[in-house]
Short mmCIF file of C-alpha atoms in Angstrom, two decimals:
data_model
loop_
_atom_site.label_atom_id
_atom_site.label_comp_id
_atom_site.label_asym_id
_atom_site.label_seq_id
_atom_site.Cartn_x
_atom_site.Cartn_y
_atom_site.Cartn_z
CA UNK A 200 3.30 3.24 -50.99
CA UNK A 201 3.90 6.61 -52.72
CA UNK A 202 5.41 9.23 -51.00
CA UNK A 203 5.34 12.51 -52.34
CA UNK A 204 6.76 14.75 -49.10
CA UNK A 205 9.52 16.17 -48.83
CA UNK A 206 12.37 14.76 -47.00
CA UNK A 207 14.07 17.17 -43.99
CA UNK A 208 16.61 18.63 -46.01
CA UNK A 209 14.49 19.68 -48.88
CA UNK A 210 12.20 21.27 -46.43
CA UNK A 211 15.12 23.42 -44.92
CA UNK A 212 16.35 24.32 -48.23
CA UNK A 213 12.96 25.36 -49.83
CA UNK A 214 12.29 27.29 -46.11
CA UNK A 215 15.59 29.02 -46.67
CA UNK A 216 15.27 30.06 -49.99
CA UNK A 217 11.64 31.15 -49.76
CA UNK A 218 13.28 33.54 -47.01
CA UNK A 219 15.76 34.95 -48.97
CA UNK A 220 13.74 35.22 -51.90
CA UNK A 221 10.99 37.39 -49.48
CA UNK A 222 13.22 39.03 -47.52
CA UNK A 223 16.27 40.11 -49.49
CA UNK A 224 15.25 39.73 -53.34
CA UNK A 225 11.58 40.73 -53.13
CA UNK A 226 12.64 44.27 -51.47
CA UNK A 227 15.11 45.36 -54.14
CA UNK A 228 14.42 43.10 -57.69
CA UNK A 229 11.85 45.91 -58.50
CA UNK A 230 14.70 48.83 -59.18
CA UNK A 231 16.83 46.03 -60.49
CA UNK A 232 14.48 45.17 -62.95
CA UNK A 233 13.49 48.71 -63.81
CA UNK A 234 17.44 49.81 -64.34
CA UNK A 235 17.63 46.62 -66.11
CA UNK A 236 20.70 46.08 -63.84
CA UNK A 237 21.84 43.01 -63.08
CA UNK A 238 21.88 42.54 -59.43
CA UNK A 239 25.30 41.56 -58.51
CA UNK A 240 25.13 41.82 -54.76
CA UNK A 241 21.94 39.15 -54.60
CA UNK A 242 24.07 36.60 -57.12
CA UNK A 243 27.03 37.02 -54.13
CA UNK A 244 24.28 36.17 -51.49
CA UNK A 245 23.03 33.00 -53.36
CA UNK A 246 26.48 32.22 -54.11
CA UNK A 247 27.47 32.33 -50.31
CA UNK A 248 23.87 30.31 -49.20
CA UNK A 249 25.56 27.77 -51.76
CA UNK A 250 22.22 27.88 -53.99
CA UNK A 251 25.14 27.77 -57.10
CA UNK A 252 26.95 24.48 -56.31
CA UNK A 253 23.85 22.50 -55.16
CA UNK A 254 23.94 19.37 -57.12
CA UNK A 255 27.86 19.33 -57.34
CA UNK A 256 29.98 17.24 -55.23
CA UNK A 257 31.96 18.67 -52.41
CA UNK A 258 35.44 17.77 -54.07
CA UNK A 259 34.40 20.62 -56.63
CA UNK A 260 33.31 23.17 -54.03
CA UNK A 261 29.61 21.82 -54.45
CA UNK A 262 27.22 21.15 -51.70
CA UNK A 263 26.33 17.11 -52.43
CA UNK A 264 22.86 17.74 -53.32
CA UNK A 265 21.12 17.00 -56.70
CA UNK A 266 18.85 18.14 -59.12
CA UNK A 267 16.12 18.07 -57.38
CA UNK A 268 17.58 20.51 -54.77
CA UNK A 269 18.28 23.02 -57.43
CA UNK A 270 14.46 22.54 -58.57
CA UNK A 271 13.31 23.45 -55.56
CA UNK A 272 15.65 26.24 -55.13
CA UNK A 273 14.32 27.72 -58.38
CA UNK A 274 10.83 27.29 -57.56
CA UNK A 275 11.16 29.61 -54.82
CA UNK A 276 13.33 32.25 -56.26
CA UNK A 277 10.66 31.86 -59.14
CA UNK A 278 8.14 32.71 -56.80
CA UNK A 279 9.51 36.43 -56.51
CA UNK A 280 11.59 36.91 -59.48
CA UNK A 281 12.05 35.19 -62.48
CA UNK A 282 15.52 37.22 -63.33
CA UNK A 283 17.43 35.95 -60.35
CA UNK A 284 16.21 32.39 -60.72
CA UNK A 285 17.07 32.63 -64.42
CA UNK A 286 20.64 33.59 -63.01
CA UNK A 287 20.97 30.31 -60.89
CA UNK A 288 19.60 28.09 -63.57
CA UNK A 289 21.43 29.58 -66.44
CA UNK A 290 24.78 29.38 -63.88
CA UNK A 291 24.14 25.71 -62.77
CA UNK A 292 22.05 23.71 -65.08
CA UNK A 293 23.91 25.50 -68.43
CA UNK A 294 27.04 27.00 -67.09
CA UNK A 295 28.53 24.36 -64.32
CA UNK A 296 27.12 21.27 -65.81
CA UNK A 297 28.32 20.85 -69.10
CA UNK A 298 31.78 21.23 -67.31
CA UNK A 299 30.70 18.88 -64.47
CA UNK A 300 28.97 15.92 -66.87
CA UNK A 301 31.50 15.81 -69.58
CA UNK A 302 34.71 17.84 -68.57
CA UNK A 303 38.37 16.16 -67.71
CA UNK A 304 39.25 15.97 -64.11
CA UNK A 305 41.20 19.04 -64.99
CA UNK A 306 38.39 20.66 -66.30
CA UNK A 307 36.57 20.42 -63.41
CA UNK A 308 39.58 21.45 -60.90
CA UNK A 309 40.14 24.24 -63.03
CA UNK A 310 36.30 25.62 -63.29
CA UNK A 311 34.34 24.25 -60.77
CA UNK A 312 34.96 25.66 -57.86
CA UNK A 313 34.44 29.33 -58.63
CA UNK A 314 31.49 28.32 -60.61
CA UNK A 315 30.12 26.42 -57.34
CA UNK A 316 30.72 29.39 -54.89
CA UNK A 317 29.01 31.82 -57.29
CA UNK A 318 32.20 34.55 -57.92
CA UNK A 319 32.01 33.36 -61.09
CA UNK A 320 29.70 32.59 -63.93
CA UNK A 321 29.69 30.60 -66.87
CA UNK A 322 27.49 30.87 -70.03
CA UNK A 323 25.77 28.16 -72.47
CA UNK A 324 26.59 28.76 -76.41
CA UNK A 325 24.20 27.30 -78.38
CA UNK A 326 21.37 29.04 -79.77
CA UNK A 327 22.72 31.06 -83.26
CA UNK A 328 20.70 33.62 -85.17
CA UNK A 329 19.81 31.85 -87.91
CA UNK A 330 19.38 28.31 -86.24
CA UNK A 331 16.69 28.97 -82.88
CA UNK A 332 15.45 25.79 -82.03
CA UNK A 333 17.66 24.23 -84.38
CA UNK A 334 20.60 23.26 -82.86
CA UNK A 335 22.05 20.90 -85.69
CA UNK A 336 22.27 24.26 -88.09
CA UNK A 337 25.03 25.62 -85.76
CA UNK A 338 27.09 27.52 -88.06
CA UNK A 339 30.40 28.46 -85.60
CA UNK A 340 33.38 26.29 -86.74
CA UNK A 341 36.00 25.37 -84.89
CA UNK A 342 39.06 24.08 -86.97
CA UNK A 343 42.66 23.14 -84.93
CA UNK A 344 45.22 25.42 -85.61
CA UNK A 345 48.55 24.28 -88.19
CA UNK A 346 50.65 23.08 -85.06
CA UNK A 347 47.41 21.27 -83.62
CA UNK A 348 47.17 22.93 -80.26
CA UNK A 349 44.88 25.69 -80.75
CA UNK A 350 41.05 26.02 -81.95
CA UNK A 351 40.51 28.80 -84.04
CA UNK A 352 36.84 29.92 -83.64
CA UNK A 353 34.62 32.24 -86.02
CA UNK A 354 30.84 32.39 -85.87
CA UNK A 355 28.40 33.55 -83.54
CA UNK A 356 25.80 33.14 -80.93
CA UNK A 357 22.88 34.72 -79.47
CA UNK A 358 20.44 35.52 -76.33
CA UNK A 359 23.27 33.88 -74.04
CA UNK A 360 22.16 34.32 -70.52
CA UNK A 361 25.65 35.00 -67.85
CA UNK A 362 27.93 35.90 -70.75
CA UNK A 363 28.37 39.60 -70.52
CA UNK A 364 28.98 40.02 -66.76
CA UNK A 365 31.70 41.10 -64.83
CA UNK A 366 32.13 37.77 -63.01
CA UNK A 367 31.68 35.75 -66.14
CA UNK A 368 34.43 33.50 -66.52
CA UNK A 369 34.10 31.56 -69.88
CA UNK A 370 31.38 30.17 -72.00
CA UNK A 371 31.28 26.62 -73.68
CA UNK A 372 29.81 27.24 -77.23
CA UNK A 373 29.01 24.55 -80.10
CA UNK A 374 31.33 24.34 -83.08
CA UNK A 375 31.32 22.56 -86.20
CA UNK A 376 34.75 20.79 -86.30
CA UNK A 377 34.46 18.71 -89.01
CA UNK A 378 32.42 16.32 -90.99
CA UNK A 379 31.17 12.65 -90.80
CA UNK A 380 29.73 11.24 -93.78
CA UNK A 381 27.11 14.06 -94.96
CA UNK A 382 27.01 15.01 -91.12
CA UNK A 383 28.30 17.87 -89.30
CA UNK A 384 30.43 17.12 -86.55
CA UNK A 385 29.70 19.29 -83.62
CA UNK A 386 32.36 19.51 -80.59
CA UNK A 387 31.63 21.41 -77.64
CA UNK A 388 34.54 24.19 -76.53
CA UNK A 389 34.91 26.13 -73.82
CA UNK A 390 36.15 29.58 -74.26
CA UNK A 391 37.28 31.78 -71.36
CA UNK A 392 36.04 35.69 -71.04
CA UNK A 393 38.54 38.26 -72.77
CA UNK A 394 40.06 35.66 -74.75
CA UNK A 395 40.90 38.02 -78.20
CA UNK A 396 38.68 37.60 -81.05
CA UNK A 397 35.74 36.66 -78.47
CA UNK A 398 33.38 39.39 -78.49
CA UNK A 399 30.62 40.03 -76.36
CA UNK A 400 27.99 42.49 -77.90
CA UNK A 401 25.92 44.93 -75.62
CA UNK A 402 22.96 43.78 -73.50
CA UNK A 403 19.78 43.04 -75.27
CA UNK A 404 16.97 45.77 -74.83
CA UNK A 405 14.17 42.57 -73.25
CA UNK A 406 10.55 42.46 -72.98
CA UNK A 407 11.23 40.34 -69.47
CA UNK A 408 13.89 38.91 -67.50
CA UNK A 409 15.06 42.85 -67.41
CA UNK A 410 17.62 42.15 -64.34
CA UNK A 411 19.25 39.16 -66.02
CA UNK A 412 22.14 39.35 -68.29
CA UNK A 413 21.90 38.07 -71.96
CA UNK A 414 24.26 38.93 -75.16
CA UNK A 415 25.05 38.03 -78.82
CA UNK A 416 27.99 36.86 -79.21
CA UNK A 417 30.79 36.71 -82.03
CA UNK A 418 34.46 34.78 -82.45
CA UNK A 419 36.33 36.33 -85.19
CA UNK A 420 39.91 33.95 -85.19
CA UNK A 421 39.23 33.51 -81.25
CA UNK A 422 42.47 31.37 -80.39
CA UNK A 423 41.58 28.80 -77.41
CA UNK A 424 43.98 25.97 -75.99
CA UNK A 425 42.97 22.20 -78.05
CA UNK A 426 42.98 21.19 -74.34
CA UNK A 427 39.52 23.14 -73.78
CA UNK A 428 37.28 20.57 -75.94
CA UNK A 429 34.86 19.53 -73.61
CA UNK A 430 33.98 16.16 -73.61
CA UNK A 431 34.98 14.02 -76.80
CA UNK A 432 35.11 15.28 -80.20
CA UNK A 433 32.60 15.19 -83.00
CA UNK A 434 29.98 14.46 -79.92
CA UNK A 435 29.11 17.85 -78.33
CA UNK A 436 25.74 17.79 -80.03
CA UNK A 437 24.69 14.95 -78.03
CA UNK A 438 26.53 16.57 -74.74
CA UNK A 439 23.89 19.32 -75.15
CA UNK A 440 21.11 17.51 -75.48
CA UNK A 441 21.87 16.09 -72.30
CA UNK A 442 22.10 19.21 -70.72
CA UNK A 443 18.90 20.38 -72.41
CA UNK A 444 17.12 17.63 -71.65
CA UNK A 445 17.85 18.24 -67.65
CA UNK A 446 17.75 22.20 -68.04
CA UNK A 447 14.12 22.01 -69.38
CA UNK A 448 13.07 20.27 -65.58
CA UNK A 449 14.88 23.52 -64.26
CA UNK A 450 12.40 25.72 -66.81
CA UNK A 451 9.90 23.70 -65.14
CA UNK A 452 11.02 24.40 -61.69
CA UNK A 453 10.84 28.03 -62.87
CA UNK A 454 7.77 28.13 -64.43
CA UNK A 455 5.98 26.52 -61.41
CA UNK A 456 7.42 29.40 -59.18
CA UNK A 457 6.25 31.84 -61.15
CA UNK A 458 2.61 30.73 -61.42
CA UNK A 459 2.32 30.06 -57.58
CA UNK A 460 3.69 33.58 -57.53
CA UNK A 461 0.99 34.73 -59.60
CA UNK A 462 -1.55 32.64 -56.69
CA UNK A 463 0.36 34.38 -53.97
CA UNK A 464 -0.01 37.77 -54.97
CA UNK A 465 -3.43 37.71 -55.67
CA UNK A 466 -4.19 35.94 -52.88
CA UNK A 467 -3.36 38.75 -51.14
CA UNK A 468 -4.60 41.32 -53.16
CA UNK A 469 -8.30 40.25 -53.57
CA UNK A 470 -8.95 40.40 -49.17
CA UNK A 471 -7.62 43.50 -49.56
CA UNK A 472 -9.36 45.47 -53.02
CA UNK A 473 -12.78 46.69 -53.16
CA UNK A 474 -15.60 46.82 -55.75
CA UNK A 475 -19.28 47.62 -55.42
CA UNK A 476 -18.93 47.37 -51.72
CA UNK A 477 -17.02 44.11 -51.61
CA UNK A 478 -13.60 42.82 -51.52
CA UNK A 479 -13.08 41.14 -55.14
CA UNK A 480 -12.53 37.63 -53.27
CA UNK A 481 -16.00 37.22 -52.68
CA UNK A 482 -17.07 37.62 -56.11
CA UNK A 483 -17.56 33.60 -56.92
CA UNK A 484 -15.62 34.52 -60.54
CA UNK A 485 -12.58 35.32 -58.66
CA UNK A 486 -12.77 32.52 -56.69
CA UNK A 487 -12.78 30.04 -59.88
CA UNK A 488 -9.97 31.68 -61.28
CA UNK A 489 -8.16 31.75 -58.46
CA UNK A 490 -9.31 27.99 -58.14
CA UNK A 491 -7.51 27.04 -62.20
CA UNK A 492 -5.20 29.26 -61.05
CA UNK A 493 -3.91 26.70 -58.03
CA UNK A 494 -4.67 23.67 -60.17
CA UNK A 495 -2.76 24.91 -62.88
CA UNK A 496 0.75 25.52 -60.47
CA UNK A 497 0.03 21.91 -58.46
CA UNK A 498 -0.06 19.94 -61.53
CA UNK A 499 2.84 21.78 -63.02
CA UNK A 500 4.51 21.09 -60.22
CA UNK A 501 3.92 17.22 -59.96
CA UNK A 502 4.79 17.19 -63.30
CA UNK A 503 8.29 18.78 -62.75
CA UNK A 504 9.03 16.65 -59.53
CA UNK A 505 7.95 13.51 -61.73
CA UNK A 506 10.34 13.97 -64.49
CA UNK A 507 13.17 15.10 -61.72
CA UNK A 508 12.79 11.96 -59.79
CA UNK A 509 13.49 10.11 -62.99
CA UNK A 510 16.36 11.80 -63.50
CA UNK A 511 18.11 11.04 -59.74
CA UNK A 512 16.90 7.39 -60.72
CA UNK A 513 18.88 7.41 -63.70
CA UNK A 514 15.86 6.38 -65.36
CA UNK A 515 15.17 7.49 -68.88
CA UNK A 516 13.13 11.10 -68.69
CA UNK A 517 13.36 13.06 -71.69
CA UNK A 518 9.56 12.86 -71.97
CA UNK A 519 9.04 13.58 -69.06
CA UNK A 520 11.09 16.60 -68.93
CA UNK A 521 9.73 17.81 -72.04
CA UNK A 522 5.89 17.43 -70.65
CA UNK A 523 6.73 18.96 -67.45
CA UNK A 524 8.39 22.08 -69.48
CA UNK A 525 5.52 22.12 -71.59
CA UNK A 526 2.58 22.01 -68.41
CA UNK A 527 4.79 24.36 -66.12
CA UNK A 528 5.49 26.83 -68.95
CA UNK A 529 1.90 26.92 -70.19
CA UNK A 530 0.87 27.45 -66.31
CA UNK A 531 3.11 30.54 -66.31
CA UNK A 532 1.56 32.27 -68.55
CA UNK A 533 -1.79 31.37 -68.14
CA UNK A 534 -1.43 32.25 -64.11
CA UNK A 535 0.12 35.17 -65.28
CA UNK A 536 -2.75 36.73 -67.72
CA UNK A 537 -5.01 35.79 -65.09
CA UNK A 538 -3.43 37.88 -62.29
CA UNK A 539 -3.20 40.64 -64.75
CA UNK A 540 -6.96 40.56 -65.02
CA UNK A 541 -7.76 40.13 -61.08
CA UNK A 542 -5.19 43.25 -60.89
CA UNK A 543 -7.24 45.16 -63.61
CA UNK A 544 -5.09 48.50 -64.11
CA UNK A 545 -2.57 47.99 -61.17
CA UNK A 546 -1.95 44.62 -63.44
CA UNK A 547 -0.42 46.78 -65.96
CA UNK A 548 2.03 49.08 -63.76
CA UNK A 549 5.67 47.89 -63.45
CA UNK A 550 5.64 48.74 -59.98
CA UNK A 551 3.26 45.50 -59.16
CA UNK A 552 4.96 42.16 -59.12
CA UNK A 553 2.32 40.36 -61.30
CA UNK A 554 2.96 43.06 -63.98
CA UNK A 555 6.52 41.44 -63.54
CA UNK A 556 5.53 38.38 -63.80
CA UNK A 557 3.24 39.01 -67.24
CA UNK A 558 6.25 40.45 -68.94
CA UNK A 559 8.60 36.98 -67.76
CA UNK A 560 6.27 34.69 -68.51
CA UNK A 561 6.35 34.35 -72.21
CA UNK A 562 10.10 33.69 -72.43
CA UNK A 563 9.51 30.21 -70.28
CA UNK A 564 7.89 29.07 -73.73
CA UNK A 565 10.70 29.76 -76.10
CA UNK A 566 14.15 29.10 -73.56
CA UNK A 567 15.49 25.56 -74.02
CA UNK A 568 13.09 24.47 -76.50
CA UNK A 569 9.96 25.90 -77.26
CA UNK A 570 6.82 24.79 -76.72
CA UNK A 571 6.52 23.21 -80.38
CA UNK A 572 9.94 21.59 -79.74
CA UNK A 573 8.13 20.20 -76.37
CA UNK A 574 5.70 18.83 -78.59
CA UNK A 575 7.63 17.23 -80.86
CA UNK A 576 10.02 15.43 -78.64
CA UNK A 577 6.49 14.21 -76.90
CA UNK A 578 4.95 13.15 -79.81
CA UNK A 579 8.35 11.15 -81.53
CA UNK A 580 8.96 9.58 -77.79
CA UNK A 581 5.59 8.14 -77.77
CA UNK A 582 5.58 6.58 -81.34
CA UNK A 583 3.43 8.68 -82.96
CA UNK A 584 5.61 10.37 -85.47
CA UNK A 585 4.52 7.25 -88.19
#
């Protein structure tokens, strides 16, 4: 028999979440978001409710969870605020776990814990200005120094969410170290903050996401110990696939929260807004959109829990990740036009939540892959590429 409940523990840890996210984040995110401020004393709070170190083990100052706990965690966050969720998944799914799935046991000793407890952050180095989607154009080299025990770093990256902020401790980047055959060979390296030569550039001026914290940034001779290659050389490519592969479930997770966000607000606001002597809910058009509306967010969600339970299985689930990004991201910003509408003007003032939620929603089809790369990964893991 299927089961699709949740077990006790998820149902505390959704319950507390959903708190937090009502109670603390829902009161404030609005002046966050319109300082475009990153809110430093809501990371803390999520860092002491252990939201950061949820799938890591408690010999690395985790919690013992998994994936799926972090999904869930998201979801509800999501569900408020799309910039502090963005802040957990960025900080787990890009910043911890490259260090937890492929670092040394020193690696981990040395990161970990401060990147479980949330006083520190860590960033994801991928993306490059010229390259987007295309991770295999990455242009940053990395070549050993003379005596061998030093990578020397030039290049640069961009729209790197955690790597500007005062707690930010180090971000692992993608280098070219080398060549194989007629191949790049791409090693993944982590760099610590203030390290000279690493520069991080000012904030970007966002159309969403305003209270998260994204940079370009640029390595001109950045000197790091040899010791800091993560994982084994020539194979960091792969390592980040990985990660993106399990990152795009947290997208999911995200995107989900964010539509039923979209259903919860609107919920609330059609029993209480009047037209032509009625509240808008008992207009039937309301009700169908609020009707695709709720479809939309349950089978995004499915979708998402689907390609997570693969995942704890061990199972393969790069489809399913991709299809569950590519549902749950679409469902974002579908929800999210449609509250705009129900909303009418109000819709359109920054001082509303689903005007919020209209300006995050696009980004969840572009971040770890966009919706074409979704597509593509669909199409060539079902055969149908010729």
């Amino acid at each position: 028999m299927i089961d699709h409940r949740l077990s006790e523990d998820y149902q505390d840890l959704r319950k507390t979440v959903e708190e937090f996210a009502r109670e603390q984040v829902a009161p404030v995110i609005g002046e966050f978001y319109r300082r475009e401020e990153f809110p430093y004393q809501l990371a803390a709070q999520m860092g002491r409710m252990g939201l950061f170190g949820l799938p890591f083990p408690e010999d690395y100052g985790g919690m013992g969870g998994d994936y799926f706990a972090l999904c869930l965690a998201l979801e509800e966050l999501a569900r408020v605020d799309s910039s502090v969720a963005i802040t957990l998944e960025a900080g787990v799914s890009l910043g911890a776990m490259p260090i937890y799935r492929f670092g040394t046991e020193e690696q981990k000793r040395e990161w970990l814990p401060e990147l479980c407890a949330g006083t520190k952050l860590a960033g994801f180095g991928l993306t490059e200005p010229g390259g987007g989607s295309d991770a295999g154009a990455t242009r940053t080299t990395a070549v050993l120094s003379d005596e061998g025990d030093e990578w020397v770093i030039n290049g640069s990256k961009s729209f790197i969410t955690n790597s500007g902020t005062d707690i930010t401790s180090a971000v692992t980047v993608t280098a070219v170290t080398g060549t194989s055959g007629n191949r790049k060979e791409i090693s993944a390296i982590i760099v610590p903050s203030g390290t000279p030569g690493f520069t991080v550039a000012p904030k970007y001026s966002k159309v969403g996401w305003n209270a998260s914290d994204t940079h370009e940034l640029s390595f001109d001779d950045c000197r790091v110990p040899a010791a800091n290659l993560l994982g084994e050389r020539g194979k960091g490519y792969a390592q980040f696939l990985r990660i993106l592969d399990e990152g795009r479930i947290a997208i999911a997770a995200v995107s989900v929260g964010l539509a039923q966000g979209c259903v919860d607000e609107c919920l609330r606001y059609i029993r209480q807004r009047e037209a032509f002597g009625h509240t808008i809910g008992t207009y039937q058009s309301v009700q169908f959109k609020m009707a695709d509306m709720e479809v939309r967010a349950h089978t995004a969600r499915l979708a998402y829990y689907h390609a997570a339970s693969k995942l704890l299985r061990g199972e393969p689930f790069k489809k399913d990740a991709a299809i569950a990004k590519l549902v749950a991201s679409n469902a974002a910003m579908d929800n999210a036009r449609d509250a705009t509408q129900i909303f009418g003007g109000y819709g359109f003032m920054n001082e509303f939540p689903v005007g919020r939620f209209y300006r995050d929603a696009k980004i969840l089809e572009i971040g770890e892959g966009t919706s074409e790369v979704q597509r593509m990964l669909i199409a060539r893991e079902i055969g149908a590429t010729g």
